[in-house]
Short mmCIF file of C-alpha atoms in Angstrom, two decimals:
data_model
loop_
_atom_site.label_atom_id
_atom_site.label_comp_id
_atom_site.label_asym_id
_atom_site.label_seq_id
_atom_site.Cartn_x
_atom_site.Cartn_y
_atom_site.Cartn_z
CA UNK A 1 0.00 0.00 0.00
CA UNK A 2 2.84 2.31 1.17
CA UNK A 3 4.76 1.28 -1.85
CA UNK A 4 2.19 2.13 -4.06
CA UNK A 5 1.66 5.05 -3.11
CA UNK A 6 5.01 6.36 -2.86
CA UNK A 7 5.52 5.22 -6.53
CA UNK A 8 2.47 7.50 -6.94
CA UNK A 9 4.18 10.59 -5.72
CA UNK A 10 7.28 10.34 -8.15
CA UNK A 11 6.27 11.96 -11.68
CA UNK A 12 7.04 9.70 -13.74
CA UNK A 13 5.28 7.29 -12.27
CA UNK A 14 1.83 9.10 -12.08
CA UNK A 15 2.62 10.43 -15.16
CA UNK A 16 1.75 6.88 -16.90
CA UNK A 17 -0.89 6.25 -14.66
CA UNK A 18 -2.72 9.25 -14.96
CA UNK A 19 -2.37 8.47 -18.64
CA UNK A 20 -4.38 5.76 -17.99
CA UNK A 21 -6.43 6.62 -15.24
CA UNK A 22 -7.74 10.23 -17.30
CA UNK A 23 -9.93 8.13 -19.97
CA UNK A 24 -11.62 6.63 -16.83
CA UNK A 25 -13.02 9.81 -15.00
CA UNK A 26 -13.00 11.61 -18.38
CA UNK A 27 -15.81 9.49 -20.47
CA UNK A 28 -17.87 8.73 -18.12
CA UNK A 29 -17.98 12.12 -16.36
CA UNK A 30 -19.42 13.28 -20.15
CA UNK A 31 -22.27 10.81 -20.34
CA UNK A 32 -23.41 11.18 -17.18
CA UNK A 33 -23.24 14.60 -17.38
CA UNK A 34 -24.78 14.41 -20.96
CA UNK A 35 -27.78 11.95 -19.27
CA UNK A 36 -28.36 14.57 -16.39
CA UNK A 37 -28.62 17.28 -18.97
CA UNK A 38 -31.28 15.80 -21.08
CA UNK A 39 -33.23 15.06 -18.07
CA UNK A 40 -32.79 18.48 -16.35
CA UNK A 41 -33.69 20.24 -19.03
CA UNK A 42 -36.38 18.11 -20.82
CA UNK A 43 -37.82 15.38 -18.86
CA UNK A 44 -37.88 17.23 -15.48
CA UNK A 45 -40.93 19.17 -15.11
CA UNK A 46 -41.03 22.52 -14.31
CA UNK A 47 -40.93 23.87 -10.83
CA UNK A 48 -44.43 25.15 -9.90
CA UNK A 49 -43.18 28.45 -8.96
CA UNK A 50 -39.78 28.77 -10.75
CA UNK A 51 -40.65 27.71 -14.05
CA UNK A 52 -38.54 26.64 -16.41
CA UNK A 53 -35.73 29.66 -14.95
CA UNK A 54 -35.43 26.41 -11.82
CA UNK A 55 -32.90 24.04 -14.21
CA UNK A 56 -30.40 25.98 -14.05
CA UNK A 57 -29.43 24.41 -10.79
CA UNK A 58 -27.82 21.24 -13.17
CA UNK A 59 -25.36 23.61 -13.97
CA UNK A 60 -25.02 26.09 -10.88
CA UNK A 61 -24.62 23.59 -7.70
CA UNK A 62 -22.34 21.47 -9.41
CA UNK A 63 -19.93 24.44 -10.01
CA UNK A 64 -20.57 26.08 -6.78
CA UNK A 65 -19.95 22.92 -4.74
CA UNK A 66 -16.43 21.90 -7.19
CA UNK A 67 -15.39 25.99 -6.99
CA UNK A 68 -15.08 25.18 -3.17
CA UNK A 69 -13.89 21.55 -3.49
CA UNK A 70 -10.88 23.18 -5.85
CA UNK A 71 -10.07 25.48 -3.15
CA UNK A 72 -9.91 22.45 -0.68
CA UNK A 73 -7.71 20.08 -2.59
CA UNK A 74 -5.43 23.29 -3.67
CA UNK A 75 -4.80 23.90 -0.05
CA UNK A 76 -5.00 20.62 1.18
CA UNK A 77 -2.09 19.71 -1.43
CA UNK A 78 -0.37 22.64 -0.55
CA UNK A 79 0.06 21.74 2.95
CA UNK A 80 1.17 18.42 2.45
CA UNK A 81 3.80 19.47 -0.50
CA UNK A 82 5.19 22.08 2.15
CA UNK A 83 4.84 19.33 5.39
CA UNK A 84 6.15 16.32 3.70
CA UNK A 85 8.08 18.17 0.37
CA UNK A 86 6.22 16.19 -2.01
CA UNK A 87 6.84 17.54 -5.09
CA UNK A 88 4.23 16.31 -7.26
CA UNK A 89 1.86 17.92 -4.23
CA UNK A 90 2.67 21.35 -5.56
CA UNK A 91 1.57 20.50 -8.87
CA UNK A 92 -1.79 19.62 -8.18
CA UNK A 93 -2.27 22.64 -6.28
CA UNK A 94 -0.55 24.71 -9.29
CA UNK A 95 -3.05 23.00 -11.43
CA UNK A 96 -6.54 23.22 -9.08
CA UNK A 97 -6.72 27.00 -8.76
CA UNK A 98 -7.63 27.59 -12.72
CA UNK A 99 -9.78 25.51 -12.41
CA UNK A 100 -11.42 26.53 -9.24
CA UNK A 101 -11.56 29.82 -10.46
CA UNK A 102 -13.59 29.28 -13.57
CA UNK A 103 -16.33 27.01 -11.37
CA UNK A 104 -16.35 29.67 -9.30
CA UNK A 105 -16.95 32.22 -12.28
CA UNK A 106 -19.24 29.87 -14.05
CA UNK A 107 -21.15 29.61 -10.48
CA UNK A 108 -21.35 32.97 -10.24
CA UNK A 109 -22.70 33.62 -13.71
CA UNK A 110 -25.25 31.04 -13.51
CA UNK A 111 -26.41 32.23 -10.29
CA UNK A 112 -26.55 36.00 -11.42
CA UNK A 113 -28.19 34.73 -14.75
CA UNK A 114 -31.14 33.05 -12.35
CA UNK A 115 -31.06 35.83 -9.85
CA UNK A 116 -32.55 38.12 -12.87
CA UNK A 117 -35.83 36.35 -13.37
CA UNK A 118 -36.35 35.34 -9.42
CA UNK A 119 -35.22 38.53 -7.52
CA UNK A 120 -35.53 40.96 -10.28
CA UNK A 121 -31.30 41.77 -10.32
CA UNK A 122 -28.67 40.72 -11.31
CA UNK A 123 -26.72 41.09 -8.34
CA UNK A 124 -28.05 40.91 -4.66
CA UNK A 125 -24.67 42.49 -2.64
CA UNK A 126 -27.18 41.57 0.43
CA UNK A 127 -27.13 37.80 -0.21
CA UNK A 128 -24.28 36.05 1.81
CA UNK A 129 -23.81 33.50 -0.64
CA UNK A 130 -23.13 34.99 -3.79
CA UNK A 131 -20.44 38.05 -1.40
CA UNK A 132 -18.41 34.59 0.16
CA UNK A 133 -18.73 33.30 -3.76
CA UNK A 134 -17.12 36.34 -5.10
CA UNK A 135 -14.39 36.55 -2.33
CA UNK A 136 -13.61 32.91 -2.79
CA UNK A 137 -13.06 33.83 -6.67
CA UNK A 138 -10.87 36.95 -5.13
CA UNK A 139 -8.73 34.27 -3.44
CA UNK A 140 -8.54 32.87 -6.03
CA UNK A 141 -6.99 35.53 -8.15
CA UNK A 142 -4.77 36.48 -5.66
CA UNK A 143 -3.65 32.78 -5.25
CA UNK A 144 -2.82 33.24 -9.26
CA UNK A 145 -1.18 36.27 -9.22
CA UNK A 146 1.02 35.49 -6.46
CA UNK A 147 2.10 32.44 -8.40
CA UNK A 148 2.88 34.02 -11.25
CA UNK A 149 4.36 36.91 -9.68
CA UNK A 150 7.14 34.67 -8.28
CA UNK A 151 9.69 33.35 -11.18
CA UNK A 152 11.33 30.27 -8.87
CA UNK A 153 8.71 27.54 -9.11
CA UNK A 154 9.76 25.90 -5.60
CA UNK A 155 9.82 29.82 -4.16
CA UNK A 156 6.02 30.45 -5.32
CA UNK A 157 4.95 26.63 -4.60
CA UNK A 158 5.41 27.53 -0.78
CA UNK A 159 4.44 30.79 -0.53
CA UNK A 160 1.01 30.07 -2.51
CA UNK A 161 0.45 27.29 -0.26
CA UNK A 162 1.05 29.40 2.95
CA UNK A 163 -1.69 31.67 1.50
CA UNK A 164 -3.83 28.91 0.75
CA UNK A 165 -3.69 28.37 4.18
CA UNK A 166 -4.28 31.63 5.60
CA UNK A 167 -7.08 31.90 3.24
CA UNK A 168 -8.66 28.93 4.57
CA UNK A 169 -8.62 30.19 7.76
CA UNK A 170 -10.47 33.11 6.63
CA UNK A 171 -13.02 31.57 4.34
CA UNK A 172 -14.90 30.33 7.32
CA UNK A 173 -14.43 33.78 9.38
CA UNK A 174 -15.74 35.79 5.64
CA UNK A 175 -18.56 33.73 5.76
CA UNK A 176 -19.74 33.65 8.87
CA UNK A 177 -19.07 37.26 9.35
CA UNK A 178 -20.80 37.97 5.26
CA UNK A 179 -23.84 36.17 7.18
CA UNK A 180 -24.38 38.25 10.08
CA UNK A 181 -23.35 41.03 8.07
CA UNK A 182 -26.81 40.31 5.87
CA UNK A 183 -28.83 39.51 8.41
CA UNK A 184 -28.83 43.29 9.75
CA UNK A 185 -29.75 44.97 6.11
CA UNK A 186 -32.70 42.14 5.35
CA UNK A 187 -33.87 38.53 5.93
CA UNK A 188 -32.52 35.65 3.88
CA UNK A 189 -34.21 36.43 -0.06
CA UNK A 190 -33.13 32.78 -0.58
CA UNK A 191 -36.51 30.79 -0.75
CA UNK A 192 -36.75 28.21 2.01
CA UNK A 193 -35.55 24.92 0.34
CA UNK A 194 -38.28 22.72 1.00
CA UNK A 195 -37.96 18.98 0.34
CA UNK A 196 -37.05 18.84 -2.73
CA UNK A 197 -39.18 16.30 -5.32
CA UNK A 198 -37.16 12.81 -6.70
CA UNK A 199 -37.38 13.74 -10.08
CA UNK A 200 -35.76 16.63 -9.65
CA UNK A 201 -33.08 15.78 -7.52
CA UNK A 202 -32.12 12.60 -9.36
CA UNK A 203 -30.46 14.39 -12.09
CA UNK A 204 -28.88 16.72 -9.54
CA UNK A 205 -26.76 14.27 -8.45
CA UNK A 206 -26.34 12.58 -11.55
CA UNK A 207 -24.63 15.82 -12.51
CA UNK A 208 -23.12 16.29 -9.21
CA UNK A 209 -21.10 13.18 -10.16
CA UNK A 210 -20.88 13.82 -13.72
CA UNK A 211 -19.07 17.05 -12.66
CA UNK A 212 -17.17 15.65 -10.04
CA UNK A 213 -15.48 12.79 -12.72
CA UNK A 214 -14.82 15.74 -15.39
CA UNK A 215 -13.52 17.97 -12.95
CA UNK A 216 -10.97 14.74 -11.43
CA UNK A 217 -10.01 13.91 -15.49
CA UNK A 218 -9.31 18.14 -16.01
CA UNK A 219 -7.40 18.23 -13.12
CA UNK A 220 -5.14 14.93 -13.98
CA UNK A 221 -5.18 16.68 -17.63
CA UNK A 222 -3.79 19.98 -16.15
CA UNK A 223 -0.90 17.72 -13.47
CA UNK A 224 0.15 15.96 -16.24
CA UNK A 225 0.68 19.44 -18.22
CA UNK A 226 2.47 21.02 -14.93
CA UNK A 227 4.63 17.79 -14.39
CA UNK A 228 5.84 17.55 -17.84
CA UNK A 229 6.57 21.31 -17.36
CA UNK A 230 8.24 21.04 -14.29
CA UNK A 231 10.15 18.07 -15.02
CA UNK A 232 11.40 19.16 -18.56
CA UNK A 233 15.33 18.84 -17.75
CA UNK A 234 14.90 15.65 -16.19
CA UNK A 235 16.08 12.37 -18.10
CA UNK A 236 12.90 10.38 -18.10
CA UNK A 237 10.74 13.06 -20.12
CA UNK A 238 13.58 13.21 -22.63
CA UNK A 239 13.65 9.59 -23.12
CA UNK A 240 9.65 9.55 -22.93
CA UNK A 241 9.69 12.65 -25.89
CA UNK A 242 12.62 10.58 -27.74
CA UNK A 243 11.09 7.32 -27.90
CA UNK A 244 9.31 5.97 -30.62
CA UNK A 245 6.29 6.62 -29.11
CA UNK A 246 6.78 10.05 -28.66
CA UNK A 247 5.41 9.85 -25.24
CA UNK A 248 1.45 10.57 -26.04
CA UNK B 1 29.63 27.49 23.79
CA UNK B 2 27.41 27.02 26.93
CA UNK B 3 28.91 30.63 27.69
CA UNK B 4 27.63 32.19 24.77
CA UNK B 5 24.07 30.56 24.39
CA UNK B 6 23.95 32.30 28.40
CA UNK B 7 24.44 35.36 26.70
CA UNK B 8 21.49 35.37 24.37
CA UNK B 9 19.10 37.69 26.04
CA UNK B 10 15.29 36.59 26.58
CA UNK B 11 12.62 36.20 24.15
CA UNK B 12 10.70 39.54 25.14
CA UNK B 13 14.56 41.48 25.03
CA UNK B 14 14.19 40.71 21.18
CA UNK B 15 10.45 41.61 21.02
CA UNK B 16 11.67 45.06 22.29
CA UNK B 17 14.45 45.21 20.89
CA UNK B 18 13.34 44.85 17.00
CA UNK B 19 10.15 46.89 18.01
CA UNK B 20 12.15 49.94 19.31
CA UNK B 21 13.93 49.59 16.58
CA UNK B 22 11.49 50.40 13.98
CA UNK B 23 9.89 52.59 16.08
CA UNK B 24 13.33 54.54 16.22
CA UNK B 25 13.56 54.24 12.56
CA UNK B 26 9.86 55.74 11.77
CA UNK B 27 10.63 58.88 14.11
CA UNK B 28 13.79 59.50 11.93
CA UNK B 29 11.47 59.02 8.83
CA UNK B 30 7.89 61.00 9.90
CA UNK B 31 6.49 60.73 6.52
CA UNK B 32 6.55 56.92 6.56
CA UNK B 33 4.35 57.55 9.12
CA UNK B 34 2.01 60.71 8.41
CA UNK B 35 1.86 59.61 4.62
CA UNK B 36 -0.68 56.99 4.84
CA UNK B 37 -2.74 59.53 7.92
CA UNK B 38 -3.10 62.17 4.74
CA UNK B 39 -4.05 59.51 2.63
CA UNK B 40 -6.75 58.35 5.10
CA UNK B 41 -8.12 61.95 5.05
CA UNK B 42 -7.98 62.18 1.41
CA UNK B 43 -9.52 59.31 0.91
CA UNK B 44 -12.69 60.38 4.10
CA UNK B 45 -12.92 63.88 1.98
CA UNK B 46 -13.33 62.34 -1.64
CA UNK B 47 -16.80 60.53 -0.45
CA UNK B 48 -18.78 63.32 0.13
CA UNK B 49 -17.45 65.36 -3.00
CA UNK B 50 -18.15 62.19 -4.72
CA UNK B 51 -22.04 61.51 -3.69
CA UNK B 52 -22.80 64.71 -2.23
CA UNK B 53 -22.53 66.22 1.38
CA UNK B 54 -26.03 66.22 2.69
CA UNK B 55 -26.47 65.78 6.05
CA UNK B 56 -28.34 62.10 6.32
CA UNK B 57 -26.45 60.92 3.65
CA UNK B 58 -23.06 61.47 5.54
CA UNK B 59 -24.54 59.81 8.65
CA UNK B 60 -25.69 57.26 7.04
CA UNK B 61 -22.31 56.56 4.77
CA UNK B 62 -19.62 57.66 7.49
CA UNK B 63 -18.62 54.45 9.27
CA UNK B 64 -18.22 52.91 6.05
CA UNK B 65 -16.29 55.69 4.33
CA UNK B 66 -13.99 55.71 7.46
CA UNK B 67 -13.55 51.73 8.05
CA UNK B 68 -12.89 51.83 4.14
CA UNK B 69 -10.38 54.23 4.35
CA UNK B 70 -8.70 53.08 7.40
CA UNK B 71 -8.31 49.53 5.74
CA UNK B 72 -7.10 51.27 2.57
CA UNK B 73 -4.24 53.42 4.80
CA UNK B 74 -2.99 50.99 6.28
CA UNK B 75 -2.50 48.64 3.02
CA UNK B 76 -0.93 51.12 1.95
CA UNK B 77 1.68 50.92 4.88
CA UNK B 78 2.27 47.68 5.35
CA UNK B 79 4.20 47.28 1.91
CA UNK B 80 7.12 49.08 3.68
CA UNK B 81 7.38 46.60 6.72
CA UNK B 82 9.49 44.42 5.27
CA UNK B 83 10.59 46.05 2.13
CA UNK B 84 13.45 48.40 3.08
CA UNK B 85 14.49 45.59 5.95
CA UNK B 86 15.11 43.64 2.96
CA UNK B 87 16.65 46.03 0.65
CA UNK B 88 19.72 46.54 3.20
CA UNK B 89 20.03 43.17 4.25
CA UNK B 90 18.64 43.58 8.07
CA UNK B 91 16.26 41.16 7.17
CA UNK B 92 18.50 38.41 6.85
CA UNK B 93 19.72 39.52 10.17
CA UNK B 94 16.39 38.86 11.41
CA UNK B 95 16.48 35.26 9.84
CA UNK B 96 19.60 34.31 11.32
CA UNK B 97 19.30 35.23 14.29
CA UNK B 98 19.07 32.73 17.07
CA UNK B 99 16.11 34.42 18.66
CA UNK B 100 12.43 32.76 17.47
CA UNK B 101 11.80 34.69 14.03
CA UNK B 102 7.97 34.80 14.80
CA UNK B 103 8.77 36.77 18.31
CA UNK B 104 10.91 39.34 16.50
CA UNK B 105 8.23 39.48 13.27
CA UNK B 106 5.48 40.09 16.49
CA UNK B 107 8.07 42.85 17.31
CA UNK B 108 7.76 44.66 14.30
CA UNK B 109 4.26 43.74 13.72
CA UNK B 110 3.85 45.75 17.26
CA UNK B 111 5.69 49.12 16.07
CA UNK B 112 4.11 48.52 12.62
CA UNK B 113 0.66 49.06 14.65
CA UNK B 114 1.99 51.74 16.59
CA UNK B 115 2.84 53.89 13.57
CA UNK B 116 -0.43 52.84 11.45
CA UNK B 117 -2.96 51.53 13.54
CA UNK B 118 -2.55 53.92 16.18
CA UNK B 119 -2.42 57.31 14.75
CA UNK B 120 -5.47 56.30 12.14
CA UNK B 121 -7.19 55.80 15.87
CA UNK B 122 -6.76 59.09 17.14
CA UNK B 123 -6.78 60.49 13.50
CA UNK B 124 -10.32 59.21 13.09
CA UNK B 125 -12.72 61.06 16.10
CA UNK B 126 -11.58 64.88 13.72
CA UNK B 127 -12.98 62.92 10.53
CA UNK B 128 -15.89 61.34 12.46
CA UNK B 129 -16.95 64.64 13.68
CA UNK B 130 -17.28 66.02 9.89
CA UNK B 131 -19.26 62.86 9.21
CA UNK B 132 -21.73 64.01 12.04
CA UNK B 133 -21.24 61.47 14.02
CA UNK B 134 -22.36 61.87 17.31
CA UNK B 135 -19.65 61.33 20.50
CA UNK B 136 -21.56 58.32 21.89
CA UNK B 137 -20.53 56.54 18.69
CA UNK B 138 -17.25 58.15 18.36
CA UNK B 139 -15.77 56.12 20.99
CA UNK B 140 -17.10 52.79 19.25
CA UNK B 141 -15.66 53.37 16.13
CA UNK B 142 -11.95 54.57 18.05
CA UNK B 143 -12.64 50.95 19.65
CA UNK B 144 -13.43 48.97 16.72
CA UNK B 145 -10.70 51.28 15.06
CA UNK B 146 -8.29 49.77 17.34
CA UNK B 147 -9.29 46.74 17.66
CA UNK B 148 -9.43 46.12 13.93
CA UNK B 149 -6.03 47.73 12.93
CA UNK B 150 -4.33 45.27 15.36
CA UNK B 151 -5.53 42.17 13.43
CA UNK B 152 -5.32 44.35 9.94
CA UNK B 153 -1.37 44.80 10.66
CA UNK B 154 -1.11 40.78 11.80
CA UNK B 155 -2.56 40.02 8.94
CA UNK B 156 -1.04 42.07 6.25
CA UNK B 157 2.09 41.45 7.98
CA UNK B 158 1.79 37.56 6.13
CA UNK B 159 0.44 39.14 2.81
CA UNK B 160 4.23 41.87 3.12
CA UNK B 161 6.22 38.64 4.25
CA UNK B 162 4.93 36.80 1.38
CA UNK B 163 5.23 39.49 -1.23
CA UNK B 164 9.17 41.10 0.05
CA UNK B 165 11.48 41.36 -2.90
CA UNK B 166 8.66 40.53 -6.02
CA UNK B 167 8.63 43.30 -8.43
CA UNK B 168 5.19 45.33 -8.30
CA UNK B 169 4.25 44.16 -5.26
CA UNK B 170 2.28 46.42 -4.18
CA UNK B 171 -0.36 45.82 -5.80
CA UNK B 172 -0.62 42.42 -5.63
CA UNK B 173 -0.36 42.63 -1.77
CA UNK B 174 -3.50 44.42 -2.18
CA UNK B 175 -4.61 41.66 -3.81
CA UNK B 176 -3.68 39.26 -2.12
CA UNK B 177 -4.79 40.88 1.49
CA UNK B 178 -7.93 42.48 0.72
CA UNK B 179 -9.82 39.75 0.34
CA UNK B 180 -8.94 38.31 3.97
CA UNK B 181 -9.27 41.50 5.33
CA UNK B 182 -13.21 41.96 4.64
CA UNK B 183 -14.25 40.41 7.71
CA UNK B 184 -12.84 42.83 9.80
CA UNK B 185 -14.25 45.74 8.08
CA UNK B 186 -17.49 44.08 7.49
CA UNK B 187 -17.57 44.00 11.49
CA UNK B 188 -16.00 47.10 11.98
CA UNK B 189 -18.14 49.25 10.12
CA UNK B 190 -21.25 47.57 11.14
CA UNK B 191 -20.30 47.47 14.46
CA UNK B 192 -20.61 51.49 14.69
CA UNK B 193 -23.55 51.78 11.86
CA UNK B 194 -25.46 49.52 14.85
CA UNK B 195 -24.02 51.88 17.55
CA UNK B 196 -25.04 54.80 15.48
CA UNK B 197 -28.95 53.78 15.49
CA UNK B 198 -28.63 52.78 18.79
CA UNK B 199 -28.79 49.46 18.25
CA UNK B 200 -26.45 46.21 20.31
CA UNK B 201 -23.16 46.59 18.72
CA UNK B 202 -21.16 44.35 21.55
CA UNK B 203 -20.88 41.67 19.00
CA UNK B 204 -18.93 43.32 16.52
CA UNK B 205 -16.57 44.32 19.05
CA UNK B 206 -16.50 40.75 20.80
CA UNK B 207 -16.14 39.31 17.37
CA UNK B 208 -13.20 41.87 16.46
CA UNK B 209 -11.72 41.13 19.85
CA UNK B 210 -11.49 37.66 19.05
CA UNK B 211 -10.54 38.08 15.45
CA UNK B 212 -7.65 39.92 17.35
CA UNK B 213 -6.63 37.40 19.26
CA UNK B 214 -6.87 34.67 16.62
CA UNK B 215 -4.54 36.47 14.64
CA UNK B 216 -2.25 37.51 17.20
CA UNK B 217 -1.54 34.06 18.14
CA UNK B 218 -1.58 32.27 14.86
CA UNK B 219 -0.01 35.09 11.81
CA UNK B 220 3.42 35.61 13.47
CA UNK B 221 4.04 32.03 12.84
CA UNK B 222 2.59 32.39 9.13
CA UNK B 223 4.42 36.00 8.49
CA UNK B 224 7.77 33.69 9.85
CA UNK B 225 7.13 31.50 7.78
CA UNK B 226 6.51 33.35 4.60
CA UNK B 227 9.67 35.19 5.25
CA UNK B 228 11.50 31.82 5.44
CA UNK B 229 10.32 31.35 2.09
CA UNK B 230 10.88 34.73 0.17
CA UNK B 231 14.17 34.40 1.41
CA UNK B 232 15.81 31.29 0.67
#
């Protein structure tokens, strides 16, 4: 087990398993988002209230729950890459944040583009949801910038995971504090969520899932990219790019 | 070596000693100091040219345009709490020095807030007054002021650490700190818009107290940290 997993942590290692691990997460993450989609958005019936304006949930929780999840395993791998040194840690981290920031924008988007019909804006600065949303996307950016603001790659691997981890810290303190915050200016404008009908939530987590498995095969996608970056002096991607194969 | 290691002086002798350092260095260089206090009252007089000085409307804005401004001056300091430490090599000083970095960084986290924090606390009551604010509330904002400040230098302190020697940097401190700095001006500012209508504002204070506290025992180690890094 220990074995394994330390083989998992060299690069070139998880480089060929990821190769063949990516498919895996990849194809079926389409068709069961492609399933979900058909069914959201044609089977489903419409929300008694909402209308039709209620499906764009399929696309909106999935990307607000991964534009958090990003932020976790970006911090989480952080810490261990600057705990243990792991090396390929770093990458993963390196290779979350885009992502996490474009769930997070495409959450945000989707969100505003529902908020228009419901609430009648397209922006509600009281809501407490969409403000720790948009600061999480801030984070993000900053997490970016920093990264690219530093040229040594070990230098800005640490020093983006240290703010990972102060940020962290403070997502639960901006939210709690966004909440209270709200509740002086107006009550929640969030309809209660009552129980919420089978046949709606079916495909919910069919896409949940869906997004989940094309969110893992982007990420291994985006490692691989990073690894082969970071690794580009090193013997075994030379011998990889100069054998026959070409190293697909 | 047993004599020598008797020699090193306590953990609080460094505390001081770094603090009165910097404190020593801002007297010799006032405008490091009074710079970001004229910026703070730029910055309180541009709101009401900007949306109009009627009376209500300057009640109503005035802890916000203040706690804004506040957070805004003191970003604006903190990019020089490290950077001219590193430029002539004192930092590394710091670094190897024997004493536990994250008590000296807590030293000059300490005169950092008594050069920022502290003046943009006593600053604050002349611009408050133009705001109309009335006394009562005066006093809550200098507390949440203070309070605030405190955890606003602790916390930039790890966004300067991590940022020391990068080209442009400050603006991507702002960047980077902003963000994690809401909070505090979220219950700053609210805390004295509740006191202002007479409302309970003890939990914005409580809550800034803690935030205080939080950060006072957990971003030296961070800041330490961070300078490790930007510096190896």
């Amino acid at each position: 087990m220990w074995k394994w997993f330390h083989q998992l942590a060299s690069p070139p290692h998880f480089y060929r398993i990821s190769a063949i691990l990516a498919p895996w997460l990849a194809v079926p993450g389409v068709i069961l988002i492609a399933y979900a989609a058909w069914q959201g958005l044609f089977v489903v019936p419409m929300d008694y209230q909402q209308g039709d304006a209620f499906r764009i949930i399929y696309v909106h929780v999935p990307s607000a729950y991964l534009s958090m999840m990003a932020y976790m395993i970006m911090a989480t791998s952080g810490a261990i890459g600057l705990i243990w040194r792991i090396k390929l840690s770093h990458a993963v981290a390196a290779a979350a944040a885009p992502i996490g920031a474009g769930f997070t924008f495409l959450a945000l988007c989707t969100g505003s583009i529902w908020g228009k019909p419901m609430w009648g804006t397209w922006w509600e600065w009281g809501d407490p949801r969409m403000m720790s949303e948009l600061i999480l996307l801030f984070l993000y950016f900053g997490y970016m910038a920093l990264r690219s603001a530093i040229d040594d790659t070990t230098k800005a691997d640490k020093a983006s995971a240290v703010l990972a981890l102060v940020g962290i810290v403070n997502v639960v303190i901006v939210h709690f504090s966004v909440e209270w915050w709200s509740s002086l200016h107006q009550g929640q404008t969030v309809f209660k969520k009552g129980t919420m009908d089978a046949d709606m939530r079916i495909p919910l987590l069919i896409m949940l899932l869906g997004f989940t498995l094309l969110f893992g095969a982007m990420l291994l996608r985006r490692i691989r990219t990073e690894v082969l970056f970071r690794e580009r002096r090193t013997r075994w991607v030379r011998e990889m790019i100069l054998s026959p194969e070409g190293g697909a | 070596m047993s004599d020598a290691s008797r020699e090193i002086p306590g953990i609080f002798a460094g505390l001081g000693a770094t603090a009165k350092r910097d404190l020593l260095l801002a007297w010799k260089r006032p405008g490091d100091v009074l710079n970001p206090l004229f910026f703070f009252a730029m910055v309180c007089t541009l709101f009401p040219l900007a949306v109009g000085p009627s009376a209500e409307q300057l009640e109503f804005s005035g802890p916000g345009v203040l706690w804004v401004a506040a957070l805004l001056a003191t970003l604006l300091s903190l990019n020089a709490l490290f950077i001219t430490d590193f430029e002539d090599g004192s930092l590394d000083q710091l670094l190897v020095s024997p004493q536990p970095l994250p008590i000296l960084v807590l030293g000059k986290i300490l005169a950092h807030w008594l050069t920022s924090g502290l003046p943009l606390v006593f600053v604050s009551p002349i611009l408050a007054i133009t705001y109309r604010m009335p006394l009562s509330v005066v006093g809550v904002m200098m507390l949440t002021l203070a309070l605030g400040t405190i955890s606003l230098s602790l916390l930039g302190s790890i966004g300067a650490a991590l940022t020391v020697g990068l080209h442009r940097g400050t603006a991507l401190l702002s960047l980077l700190i902003l963000p994690l700095a809401m909070p505090i001006m979220i219950l700053g500012a609210n805390a004295v818009s509740l006191a202002a209508s007479n409302d309970i504002y003890s939990t914005g204070i409580w809550a800034l107290g803690a935030y205080a506290i939080a950060s006072l025992s957990l971003a030296p180690y961070a800041t330490a940290a961070a300078l490790r890094i930007s510096n190896e």
